[in-house]
Coordinates of C-alpha atoms in Angstrom, one line a residue:
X9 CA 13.4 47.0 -53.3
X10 CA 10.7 46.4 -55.8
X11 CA 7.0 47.2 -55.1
X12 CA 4.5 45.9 -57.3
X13 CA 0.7 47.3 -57.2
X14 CA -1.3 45.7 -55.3
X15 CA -4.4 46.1 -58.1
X16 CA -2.8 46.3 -61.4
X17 CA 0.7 44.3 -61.0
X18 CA 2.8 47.8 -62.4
X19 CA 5.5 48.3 -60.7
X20 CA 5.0 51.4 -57.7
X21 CA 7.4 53.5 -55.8
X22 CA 7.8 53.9 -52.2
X23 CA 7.2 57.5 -51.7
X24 CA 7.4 57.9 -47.8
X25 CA 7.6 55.3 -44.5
X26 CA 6.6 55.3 -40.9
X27 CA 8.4 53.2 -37.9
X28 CA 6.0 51.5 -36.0
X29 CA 8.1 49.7 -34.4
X30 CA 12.2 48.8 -35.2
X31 CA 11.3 45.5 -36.9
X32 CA 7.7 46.9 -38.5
X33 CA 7.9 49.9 -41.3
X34 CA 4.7 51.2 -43.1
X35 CA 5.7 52.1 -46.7
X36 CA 3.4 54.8 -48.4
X37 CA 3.6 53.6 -52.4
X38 CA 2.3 54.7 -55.4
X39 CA 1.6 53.1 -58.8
X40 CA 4.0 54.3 -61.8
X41 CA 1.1 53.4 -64.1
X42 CA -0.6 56.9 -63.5
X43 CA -2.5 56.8 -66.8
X44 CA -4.3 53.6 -66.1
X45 CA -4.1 53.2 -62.5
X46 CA -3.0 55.5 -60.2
X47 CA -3.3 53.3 -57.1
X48 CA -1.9 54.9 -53.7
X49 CA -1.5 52.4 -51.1
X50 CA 0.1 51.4 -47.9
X51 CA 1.9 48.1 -47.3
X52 CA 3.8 46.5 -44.6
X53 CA 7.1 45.5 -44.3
X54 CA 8.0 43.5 -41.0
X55 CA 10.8 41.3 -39.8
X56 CA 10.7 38.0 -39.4
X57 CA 13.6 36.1 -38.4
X58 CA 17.8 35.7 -38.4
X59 CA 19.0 33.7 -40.8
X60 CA 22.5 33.9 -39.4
X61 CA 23.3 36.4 -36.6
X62 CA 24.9 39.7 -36.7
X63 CA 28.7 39.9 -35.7
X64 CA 27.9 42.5 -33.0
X65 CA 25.1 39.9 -31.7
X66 CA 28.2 36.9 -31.7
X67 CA 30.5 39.7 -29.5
X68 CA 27.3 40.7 -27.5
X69 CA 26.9 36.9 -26.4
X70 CA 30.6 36.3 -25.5
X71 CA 30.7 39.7 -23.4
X72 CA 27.9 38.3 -21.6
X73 CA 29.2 35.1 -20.9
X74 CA 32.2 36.0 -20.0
X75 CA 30.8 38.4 -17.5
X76 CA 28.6 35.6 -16.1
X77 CA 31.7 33.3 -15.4
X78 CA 33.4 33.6 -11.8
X79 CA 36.9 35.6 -12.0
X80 CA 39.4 32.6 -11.4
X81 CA 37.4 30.8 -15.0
X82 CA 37.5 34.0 -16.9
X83 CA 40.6 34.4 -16.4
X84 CA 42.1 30.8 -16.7
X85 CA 40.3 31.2 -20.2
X86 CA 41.8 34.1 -21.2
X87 CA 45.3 32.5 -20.4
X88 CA 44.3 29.4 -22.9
X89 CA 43.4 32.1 -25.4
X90 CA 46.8 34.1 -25.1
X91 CA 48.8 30.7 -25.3
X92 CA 47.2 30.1 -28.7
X93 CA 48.1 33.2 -30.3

């Protein structure tokens, strides 16, 4: 990931990071631009959204929902299942 300085455009590395939070990290930069800048700064970097869901999310949701269905449904499903394979 590429940091750019927030006051004189150089590039800047990340030289530490703090959790907050598991979807908020606070990233502790500095400016590779040492002779003419120097800048030290701390920036954000947050989640926002799923553009397509995890795998383990998918098999997370079907667990669940076939937890939530009575006994004689679950397993009337898993038979349809086993006669396709």
């Amino acid at each position: 990931m590429q940091i750019n300085c927030t006051k004189c455009g150089s590039k800047a590395i990340i030289t530490s990071r703090k959790e907050m939070d598991p979807k908020l990290v606070q990233l502790y930069c500095a400016c590779k631009n040492v002779e003419h800048c120097g800048h030290t700064f701390v920036m954000d970097l947050a989640f926002r959204h799923t553009l397509s869901p995890s795998s383990q999310d998918r098999h997370t949701i079907v667990l669940d929902m076939l937890q939530a269905m009575p006994a004689a449904d679950r397993q009337a499903l898993l038979r349809q299942v086993e006669g396709q394979g």
